[in-house]
CSV table of C-alpha atoms and ligand atoms in Angstrom, one decimal:
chain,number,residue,atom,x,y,z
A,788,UNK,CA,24.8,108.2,101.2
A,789,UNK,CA,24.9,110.6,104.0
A,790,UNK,CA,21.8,111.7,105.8
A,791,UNK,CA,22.7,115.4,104.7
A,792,UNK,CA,22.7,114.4,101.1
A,793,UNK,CA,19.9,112.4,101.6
A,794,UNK,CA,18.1,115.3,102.6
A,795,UNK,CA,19.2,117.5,99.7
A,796,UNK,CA,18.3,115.3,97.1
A,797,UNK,CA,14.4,114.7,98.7
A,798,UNK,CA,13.8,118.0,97.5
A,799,UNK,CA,14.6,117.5,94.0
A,800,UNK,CA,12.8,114.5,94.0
A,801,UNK,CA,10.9,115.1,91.0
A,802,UNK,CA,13.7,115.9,88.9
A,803,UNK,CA,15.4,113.5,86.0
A,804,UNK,CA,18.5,111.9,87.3
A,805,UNK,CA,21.4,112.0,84.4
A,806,UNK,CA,23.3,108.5,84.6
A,807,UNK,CA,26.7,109.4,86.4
A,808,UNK,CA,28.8,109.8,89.6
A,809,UNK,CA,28.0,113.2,90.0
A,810,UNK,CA,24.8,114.7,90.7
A,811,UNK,CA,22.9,115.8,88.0
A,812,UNK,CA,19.3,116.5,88.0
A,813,UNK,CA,17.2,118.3,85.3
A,814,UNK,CA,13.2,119.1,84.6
A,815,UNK,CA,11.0,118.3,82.6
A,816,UNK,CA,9.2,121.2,80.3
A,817,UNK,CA,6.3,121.1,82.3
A,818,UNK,CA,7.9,121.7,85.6
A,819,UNK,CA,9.5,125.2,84.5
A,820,UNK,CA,5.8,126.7,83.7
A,821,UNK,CA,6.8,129.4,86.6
A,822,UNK,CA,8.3,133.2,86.0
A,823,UNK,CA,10.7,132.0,88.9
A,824,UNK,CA,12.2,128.2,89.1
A,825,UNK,CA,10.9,126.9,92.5
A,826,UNK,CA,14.0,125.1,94.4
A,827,UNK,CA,12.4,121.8,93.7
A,828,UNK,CA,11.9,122.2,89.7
A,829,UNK,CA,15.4,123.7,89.6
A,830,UNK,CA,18.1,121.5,87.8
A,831,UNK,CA,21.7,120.7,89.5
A,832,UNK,CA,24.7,120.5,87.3
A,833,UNK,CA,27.7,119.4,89.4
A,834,UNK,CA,31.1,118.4,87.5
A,835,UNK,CA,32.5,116.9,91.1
A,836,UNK,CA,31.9,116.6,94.4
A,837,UNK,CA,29.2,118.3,96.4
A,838,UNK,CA,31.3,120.3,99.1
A,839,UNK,CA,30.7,119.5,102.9
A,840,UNK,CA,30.2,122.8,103.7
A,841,UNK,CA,28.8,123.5,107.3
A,842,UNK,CA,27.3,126.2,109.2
A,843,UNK,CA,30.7,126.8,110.8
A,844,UNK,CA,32.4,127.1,107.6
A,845,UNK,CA,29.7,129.7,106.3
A,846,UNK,CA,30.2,131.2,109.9
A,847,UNK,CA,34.4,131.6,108.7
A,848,UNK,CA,33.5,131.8,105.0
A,849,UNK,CA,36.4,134.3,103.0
A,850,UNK,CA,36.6,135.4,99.8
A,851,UNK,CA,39.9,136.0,97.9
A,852,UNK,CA,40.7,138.5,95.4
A,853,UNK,CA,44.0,138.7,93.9
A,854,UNK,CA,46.3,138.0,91.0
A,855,UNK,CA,46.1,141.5,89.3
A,856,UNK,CA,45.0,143.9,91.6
A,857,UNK,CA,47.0,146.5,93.8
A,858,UNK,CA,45.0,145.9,96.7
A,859,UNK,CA,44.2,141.6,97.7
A,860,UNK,CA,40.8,141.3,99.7
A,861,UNK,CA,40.2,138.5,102.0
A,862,UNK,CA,35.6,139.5,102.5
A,863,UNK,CA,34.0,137.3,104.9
A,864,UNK,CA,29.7,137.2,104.3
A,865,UNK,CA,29.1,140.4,106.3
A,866,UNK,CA,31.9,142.4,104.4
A,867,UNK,CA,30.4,141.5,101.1
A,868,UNK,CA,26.8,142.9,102.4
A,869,UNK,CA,28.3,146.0,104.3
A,870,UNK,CA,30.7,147.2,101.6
A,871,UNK,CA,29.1,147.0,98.5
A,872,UNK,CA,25.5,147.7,97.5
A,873,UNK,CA,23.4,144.8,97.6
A,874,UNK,CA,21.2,144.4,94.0
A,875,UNK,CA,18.9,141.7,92.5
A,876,UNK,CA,18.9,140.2,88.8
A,877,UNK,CA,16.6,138.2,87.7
A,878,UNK,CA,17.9,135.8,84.7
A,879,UNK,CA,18.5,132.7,82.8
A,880,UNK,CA,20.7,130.0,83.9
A,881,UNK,CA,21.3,127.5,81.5
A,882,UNK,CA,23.8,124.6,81.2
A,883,UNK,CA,25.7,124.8,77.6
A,884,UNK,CA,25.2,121.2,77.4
A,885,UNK,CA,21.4,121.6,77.8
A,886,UNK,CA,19.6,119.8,74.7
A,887,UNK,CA,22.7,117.4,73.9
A,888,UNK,CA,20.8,114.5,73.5
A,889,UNK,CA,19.1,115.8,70.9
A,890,UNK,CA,22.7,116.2,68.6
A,891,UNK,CA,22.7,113.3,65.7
A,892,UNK,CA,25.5,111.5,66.0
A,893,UNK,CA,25.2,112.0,69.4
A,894,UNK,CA,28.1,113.5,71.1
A,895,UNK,CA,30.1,112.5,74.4
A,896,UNK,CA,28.9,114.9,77.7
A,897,UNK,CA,25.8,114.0,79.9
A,898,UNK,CA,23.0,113.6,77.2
A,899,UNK,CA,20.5,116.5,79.0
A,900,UNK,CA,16.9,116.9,77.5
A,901,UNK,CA,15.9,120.5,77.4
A,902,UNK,CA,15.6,121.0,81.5
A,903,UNK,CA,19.2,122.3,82.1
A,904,UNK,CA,17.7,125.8,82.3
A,905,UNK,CA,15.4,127.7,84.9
A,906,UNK,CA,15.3,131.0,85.8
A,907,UNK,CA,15.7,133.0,89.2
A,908,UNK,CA,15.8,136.1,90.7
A,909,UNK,CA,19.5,136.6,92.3
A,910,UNK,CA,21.0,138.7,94.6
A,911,UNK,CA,24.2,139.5,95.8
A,912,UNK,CA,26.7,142.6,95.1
A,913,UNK,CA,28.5,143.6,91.8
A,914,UNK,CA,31.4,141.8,90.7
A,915,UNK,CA,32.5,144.9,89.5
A,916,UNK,CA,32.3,146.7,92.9
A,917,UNK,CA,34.4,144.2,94.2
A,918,UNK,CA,37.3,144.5,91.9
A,919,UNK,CA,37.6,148.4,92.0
A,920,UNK,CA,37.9,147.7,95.9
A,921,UNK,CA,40.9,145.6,95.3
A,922,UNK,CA,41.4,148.1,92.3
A,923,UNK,CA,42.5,146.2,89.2
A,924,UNK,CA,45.7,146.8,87.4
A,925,UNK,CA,46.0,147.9,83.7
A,926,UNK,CA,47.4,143.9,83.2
A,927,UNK,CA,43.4,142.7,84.2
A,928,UNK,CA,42.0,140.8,81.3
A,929,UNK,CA,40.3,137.8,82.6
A,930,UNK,CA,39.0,136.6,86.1
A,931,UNK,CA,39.0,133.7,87.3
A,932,UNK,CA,36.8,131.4,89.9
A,933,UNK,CA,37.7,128.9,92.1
A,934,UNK,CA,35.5,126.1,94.9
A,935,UNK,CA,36.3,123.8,97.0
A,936,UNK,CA,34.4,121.3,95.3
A,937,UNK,CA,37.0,118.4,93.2
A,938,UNK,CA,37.2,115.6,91.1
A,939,UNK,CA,35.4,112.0,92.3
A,940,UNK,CA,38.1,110.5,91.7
A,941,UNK,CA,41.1,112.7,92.1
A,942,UNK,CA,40.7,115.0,95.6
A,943,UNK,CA,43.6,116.8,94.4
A,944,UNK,CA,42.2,118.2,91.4
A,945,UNK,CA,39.6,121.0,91.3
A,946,UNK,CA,36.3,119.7,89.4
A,947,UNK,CA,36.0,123.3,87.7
A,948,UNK,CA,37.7,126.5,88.0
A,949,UNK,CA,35.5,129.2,85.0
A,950,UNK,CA,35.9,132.5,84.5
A,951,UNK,CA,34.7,135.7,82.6
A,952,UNK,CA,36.5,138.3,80.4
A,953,UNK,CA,37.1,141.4,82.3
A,954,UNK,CA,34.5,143.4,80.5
A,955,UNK,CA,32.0,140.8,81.3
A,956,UNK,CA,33.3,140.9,84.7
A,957,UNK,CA,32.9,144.4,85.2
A,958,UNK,CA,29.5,144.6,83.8
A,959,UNK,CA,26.6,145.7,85.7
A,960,UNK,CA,24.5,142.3,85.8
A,961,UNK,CA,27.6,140.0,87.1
A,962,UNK,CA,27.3,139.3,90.7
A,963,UNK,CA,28.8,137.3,93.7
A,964,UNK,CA,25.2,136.5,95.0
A,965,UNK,CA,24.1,135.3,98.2
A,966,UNK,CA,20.4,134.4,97.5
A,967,UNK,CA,18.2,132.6,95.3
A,968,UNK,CA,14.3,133.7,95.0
A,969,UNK,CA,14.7,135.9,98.1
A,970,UNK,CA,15.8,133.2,100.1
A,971,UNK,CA,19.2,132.2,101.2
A,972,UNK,CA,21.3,130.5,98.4
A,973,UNK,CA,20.5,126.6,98.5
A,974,UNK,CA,23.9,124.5,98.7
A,975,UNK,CA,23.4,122.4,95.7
A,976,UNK,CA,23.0,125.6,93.9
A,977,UNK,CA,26.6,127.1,95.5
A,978,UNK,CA,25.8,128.6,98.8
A,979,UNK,CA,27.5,130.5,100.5
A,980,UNK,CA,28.4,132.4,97.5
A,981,UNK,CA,28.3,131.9,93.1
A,982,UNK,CA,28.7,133.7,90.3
A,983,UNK,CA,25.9,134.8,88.4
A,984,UNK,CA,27.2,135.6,84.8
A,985,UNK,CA,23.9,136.5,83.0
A,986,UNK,CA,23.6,135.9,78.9
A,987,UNK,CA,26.8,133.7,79.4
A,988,UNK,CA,26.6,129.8,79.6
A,989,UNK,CA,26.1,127.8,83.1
A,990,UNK,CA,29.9,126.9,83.5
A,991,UNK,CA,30.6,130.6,84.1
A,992,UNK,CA,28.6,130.2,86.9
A,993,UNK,CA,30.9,129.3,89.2
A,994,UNK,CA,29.4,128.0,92.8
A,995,UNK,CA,30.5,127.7,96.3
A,996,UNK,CA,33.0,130.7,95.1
A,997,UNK,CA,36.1,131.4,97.4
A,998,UNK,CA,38.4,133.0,94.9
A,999,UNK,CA,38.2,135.8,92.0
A,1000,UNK,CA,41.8,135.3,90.7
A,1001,UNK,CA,42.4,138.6,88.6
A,1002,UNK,CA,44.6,137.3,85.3
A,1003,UNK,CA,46.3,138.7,82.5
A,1004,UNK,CA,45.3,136.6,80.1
A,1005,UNK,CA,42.3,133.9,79.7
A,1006,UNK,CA,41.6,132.2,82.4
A,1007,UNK,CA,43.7,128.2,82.4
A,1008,UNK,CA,41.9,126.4,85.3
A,1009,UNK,CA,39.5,123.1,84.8
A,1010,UNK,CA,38.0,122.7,82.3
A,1011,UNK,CA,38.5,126.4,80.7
A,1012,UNK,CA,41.0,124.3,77.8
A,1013,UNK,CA,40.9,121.7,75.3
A,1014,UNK,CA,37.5,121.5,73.7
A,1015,UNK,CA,35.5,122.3,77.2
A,1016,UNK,CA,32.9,124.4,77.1
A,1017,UNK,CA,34.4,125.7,73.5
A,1018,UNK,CA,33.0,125.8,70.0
A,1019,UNK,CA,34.6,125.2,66.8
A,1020,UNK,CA,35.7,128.8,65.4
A,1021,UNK,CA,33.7,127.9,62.0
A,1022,UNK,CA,31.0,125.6,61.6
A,1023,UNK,CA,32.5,121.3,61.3
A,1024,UNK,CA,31.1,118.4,60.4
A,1025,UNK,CA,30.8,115.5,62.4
A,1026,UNK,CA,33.0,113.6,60.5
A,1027,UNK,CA,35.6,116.8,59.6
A,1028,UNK,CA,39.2,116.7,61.7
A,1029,UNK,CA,39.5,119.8,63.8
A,1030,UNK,CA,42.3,122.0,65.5
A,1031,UNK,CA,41.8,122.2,68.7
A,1032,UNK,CA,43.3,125.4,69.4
A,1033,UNK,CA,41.1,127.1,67.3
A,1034,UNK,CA,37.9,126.3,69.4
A,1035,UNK,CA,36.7,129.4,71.1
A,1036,UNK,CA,35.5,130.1,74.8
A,1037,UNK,CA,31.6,130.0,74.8
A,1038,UNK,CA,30.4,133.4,75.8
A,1039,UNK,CA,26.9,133.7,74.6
A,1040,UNK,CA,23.9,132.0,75.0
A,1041,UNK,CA,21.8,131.5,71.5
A,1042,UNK,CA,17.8,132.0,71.4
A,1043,UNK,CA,15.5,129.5,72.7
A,1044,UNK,CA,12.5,128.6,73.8
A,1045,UNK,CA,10.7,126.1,75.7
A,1046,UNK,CA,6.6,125.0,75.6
A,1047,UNK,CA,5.9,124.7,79.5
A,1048,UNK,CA,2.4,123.5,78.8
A,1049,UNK,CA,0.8,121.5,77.4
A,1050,UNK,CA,3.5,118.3,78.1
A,1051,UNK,CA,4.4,115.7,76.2
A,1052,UNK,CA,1.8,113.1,75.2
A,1053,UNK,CA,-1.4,115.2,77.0
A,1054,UNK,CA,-4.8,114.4,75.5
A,1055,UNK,CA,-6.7,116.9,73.4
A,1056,UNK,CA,-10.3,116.9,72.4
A,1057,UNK,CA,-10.8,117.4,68.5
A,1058,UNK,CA,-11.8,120.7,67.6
A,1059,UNK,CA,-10.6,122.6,70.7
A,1060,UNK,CA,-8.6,125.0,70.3
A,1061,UNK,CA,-4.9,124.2,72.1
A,1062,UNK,CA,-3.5,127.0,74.2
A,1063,UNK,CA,-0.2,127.0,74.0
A,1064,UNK,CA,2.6,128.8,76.7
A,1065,UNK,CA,6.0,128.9,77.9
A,1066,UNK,CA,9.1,130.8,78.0
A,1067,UNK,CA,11.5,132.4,75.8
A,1068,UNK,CA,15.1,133.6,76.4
A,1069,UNK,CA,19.0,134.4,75.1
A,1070,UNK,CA,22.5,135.4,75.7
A,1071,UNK,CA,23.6,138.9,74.8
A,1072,UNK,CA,20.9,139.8,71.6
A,1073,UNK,CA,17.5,140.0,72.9
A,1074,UNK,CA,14.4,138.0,72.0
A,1075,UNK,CA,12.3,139.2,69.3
A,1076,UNK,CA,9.4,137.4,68.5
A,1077,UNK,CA,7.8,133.7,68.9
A,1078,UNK,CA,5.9,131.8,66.8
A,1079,UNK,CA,4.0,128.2,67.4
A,1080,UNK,CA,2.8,125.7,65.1
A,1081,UNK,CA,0.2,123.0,65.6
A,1082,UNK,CA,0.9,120.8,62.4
A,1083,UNK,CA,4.8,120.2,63.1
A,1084,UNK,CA,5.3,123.5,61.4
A,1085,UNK,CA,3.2,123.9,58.2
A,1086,UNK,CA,1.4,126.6,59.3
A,1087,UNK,CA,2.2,129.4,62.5
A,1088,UNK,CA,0.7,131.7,64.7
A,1089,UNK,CA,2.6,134.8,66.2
A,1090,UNK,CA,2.7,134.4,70.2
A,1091,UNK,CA,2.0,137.0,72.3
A,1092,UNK,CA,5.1,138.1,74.0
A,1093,UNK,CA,5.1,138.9,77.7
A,1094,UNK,CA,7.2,142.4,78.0
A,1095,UNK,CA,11.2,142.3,79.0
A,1096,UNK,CA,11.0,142.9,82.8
A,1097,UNK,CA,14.6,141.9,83.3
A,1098,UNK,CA,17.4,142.0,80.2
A,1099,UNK,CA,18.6,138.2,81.2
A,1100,UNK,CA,15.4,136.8,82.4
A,1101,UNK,CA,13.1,134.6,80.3
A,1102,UNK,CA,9.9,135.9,78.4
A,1103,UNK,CA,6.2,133.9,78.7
A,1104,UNK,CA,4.9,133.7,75.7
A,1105,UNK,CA,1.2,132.3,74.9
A,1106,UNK,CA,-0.9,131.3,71.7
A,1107,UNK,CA,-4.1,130.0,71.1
A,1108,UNK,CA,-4.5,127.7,68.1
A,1109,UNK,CA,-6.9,126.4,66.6
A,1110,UNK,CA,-7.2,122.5,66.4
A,1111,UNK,CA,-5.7,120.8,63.3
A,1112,UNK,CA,-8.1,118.3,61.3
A,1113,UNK,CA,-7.1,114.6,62.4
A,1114,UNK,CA,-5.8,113.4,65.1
A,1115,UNK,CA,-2.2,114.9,64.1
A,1116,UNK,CA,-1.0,117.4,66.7
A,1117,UNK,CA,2.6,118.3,67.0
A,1118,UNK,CA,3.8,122.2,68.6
A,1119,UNK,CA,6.6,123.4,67.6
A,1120,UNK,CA,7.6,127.0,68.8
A,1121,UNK,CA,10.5,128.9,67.4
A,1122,UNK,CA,11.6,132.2,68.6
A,1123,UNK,CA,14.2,134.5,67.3
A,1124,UNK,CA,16.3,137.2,68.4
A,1125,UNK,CA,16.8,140.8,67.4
A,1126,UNK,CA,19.5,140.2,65.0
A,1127,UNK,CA,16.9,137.7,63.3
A,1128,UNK,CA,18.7,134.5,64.3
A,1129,UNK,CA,15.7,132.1,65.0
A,1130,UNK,CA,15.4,128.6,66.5
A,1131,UNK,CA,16.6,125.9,64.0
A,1132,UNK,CA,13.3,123.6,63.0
A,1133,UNK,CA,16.0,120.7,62.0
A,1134,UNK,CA,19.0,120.1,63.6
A,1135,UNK,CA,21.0,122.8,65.1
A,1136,UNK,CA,24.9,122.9,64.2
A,1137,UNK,CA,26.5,120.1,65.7
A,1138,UNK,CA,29.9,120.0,67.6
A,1139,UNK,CA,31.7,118.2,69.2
A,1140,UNK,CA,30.9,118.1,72.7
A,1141,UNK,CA,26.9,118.9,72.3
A,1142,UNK,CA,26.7,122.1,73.6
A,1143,UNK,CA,24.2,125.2,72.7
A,1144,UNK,CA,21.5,122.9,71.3
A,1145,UNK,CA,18.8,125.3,70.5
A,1146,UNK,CA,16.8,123.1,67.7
A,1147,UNK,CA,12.9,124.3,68.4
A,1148,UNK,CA,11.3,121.8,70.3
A,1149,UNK,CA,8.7,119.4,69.2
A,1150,UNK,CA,5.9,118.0,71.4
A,1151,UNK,CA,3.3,116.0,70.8
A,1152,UNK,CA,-0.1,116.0,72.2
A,1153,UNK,CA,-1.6,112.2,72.3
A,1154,UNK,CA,-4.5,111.0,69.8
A,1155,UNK,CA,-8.1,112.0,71.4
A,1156,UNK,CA,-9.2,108.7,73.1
B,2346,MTE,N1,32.1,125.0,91.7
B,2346,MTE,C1,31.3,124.6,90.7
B,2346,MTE,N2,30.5,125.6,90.1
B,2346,MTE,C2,29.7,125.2,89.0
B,2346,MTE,C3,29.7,123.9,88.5
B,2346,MTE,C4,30.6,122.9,89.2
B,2346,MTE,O1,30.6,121.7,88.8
B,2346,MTE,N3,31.3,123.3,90.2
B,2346,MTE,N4,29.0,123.6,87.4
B,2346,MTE,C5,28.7,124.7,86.5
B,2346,MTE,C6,27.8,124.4,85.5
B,2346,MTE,S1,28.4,123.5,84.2
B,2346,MTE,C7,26.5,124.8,85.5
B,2346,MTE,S2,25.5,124.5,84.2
B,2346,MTE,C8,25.9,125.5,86.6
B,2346,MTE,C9,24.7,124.8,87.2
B,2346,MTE,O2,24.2,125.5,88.3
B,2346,MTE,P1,23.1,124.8,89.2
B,2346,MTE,O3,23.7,123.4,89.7
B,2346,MTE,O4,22.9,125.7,90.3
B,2346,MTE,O5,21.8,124.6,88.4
B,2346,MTE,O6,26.8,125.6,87.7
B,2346,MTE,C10,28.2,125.9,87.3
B,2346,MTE,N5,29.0,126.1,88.5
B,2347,MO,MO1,26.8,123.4,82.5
């Protein structure tokens, strides 16, 4: 391993490694208790290689636009910051595979927990103000991303070229950002430059950016066909044949949430009351309420719901509940969205690569001692 990598990784040396060539690293509930995912809590989701990408490279960084605009750019670092106006988001990103391992059968893909999510404050300019500088023609439907970063075992090939719809493209929370939590954009998390497509899946995410290629119809690069990052049109069975060409781009992230404390297997003294917190968040419809349950989901409490400060950002919630009888104690929490889609307490619908796994979770605290 090279020293550089070497030093990457020692700062996400608390995260889970997922078995593989490629690096990727999630949480664990407990580490995402923050509004804003510190660097080292934050998970890495890499489909290739990590790109050598050195100060001198930054230095001579360019970004492309072109396929369907009248007017190709070539931006280095400072054009980006002195042509367009420089915003923040704050917002969700979240791997589609996030929760996989939790699909019965189980389903091919790296089997994440639930810690391929986290939540930051980006900034960067507007995709949008980007494209009407190269000013798009009527034949703009779909952009396109590409990086430098290729397959481990083919150089030749990329490892992932994503893209948006142009509507998402042009929309005001899609950037080309620079930063991550104020600070300059971390490479395993894409630096110099990603996208940051809030509400839509982590693939669209696309890091170490270099190109915005302007198409007239969906996007073909990796991993944009077949059954990646696609769901079945209508709902399948495991066991049902399916037509491939009817799967369906992901676009949308569904309602979730996640109890950041207390963990997994903490004690708790009988008859004290268990306070209860952690986040809630979702694609394009926003979240309505949460509710918890101490007794695996007999009975509930209502949470008290922080207030949206940011559309695509996550919500804290908090409960207080009183202590079951027994020794029993398993939290569930289920929120639900504004179109009163809720959490599923049983399994959520399966498919066949594992992705958008939103079942509520289920924790439970260890028998008092
Ligand atoms: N160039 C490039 N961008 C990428 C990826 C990748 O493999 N290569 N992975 C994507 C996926 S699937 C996810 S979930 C997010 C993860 O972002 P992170 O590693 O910063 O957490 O990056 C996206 N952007
Ligand atoms: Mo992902």
């Amino acid at each position: 391993m090279s020293t550089r990598l070497e030093h990457l990784l020692s700062e996400k040396s608390g995260l889970r490694v997922i078995p593989g060539r490629e690096i990727n690293l999630e949480g664990y509930p407990e580490f995402l208790d923050s509004e804003r995912t510190p660097h080292h809590a934050f998970f890495v989701r890499n489909n290739g290689t990590l790109p050598d990408i050195s100060a001198d490279d930054i230095e001579n960084w360019r970004l492309t636009i072109d396929g369907e605009v009248e007017q190709p750019l070539s931006l280095s670092l400072t054009d980006l910051r002195q042509r367009f106006p420089v915003v923040a988001v704050e917002a969700v990103l979240e791997c589609a595979g996030n929760g996989r391992s939790r699909f019965l059968p189980p389903t091919e893909g790296l089997q994440w927990n639930m810690g391929a999510v986290a939540c930051a404050l980006w900034t960067g300019v507007r995709l949008a103000d980007v494209l009407k500088a190269a000013k798009l023609r009527p034949s703009a439907v779909y952009v396109g991303f590409e990086s430098p970063d290729c397959c481990l075992d083919d150089a030749s090939r990329q490892a992932l070229s994503r893209g948006v719809p142009i509507d998402k493209a042009l929309s005001d929370e899609t950037l080309i950002a620079f930063e991550m939590n104020g600070g300059p954009l971390p490479p395993l998390h894409g630096a110099p430059l990603r996208i940051v497509a809030p509400g839509y899946p982590g693939s669209a995410w696309q890091k170490w950016l270099r190109r915005v290629w302007v198409r007239d119809r969906e996007h073909d690069g990796a991993k944009m066909t077949g059954l990646d990052y696609r769901l079945p049109a209508s709902q399948l069975g495991p066991q049902e044949s399916y037509d491939a060409t009817q799967f369906q781009v992901i676009t949308d992230l569904r309602v979730k949430s996640l109890i950041t404390s207390p963990a997994e297997g903490d004690d708790w003294p009988v008859g004290e009351s268990i306070k209860v917190r952690g986040f809630a968040w979702s694609g394009h419809i926003p979240v309505e309420s949460v509710r918890v349950s101490a007794d695996g989901g007999l009975s509930w409490l209502q949470a008290d719901l922080a207030p949206t400060k940011s559309r695509f950002g996550w919500r804290r919630f908090e409960v207080e509940l009183p202590r079951p009888e027994g020794s029993f104690v398993e939290l569930v929490a289920q929120a639900r969205d504004a179109a009163g889609n809720a959490q599923p307490l049983a399994s959520a619908p399966w498919n066949p690569r594992g992705y958008l796994n939103n079942q509520a979770q289920r924790l439970k605290l260890a028998p008092p001692g």
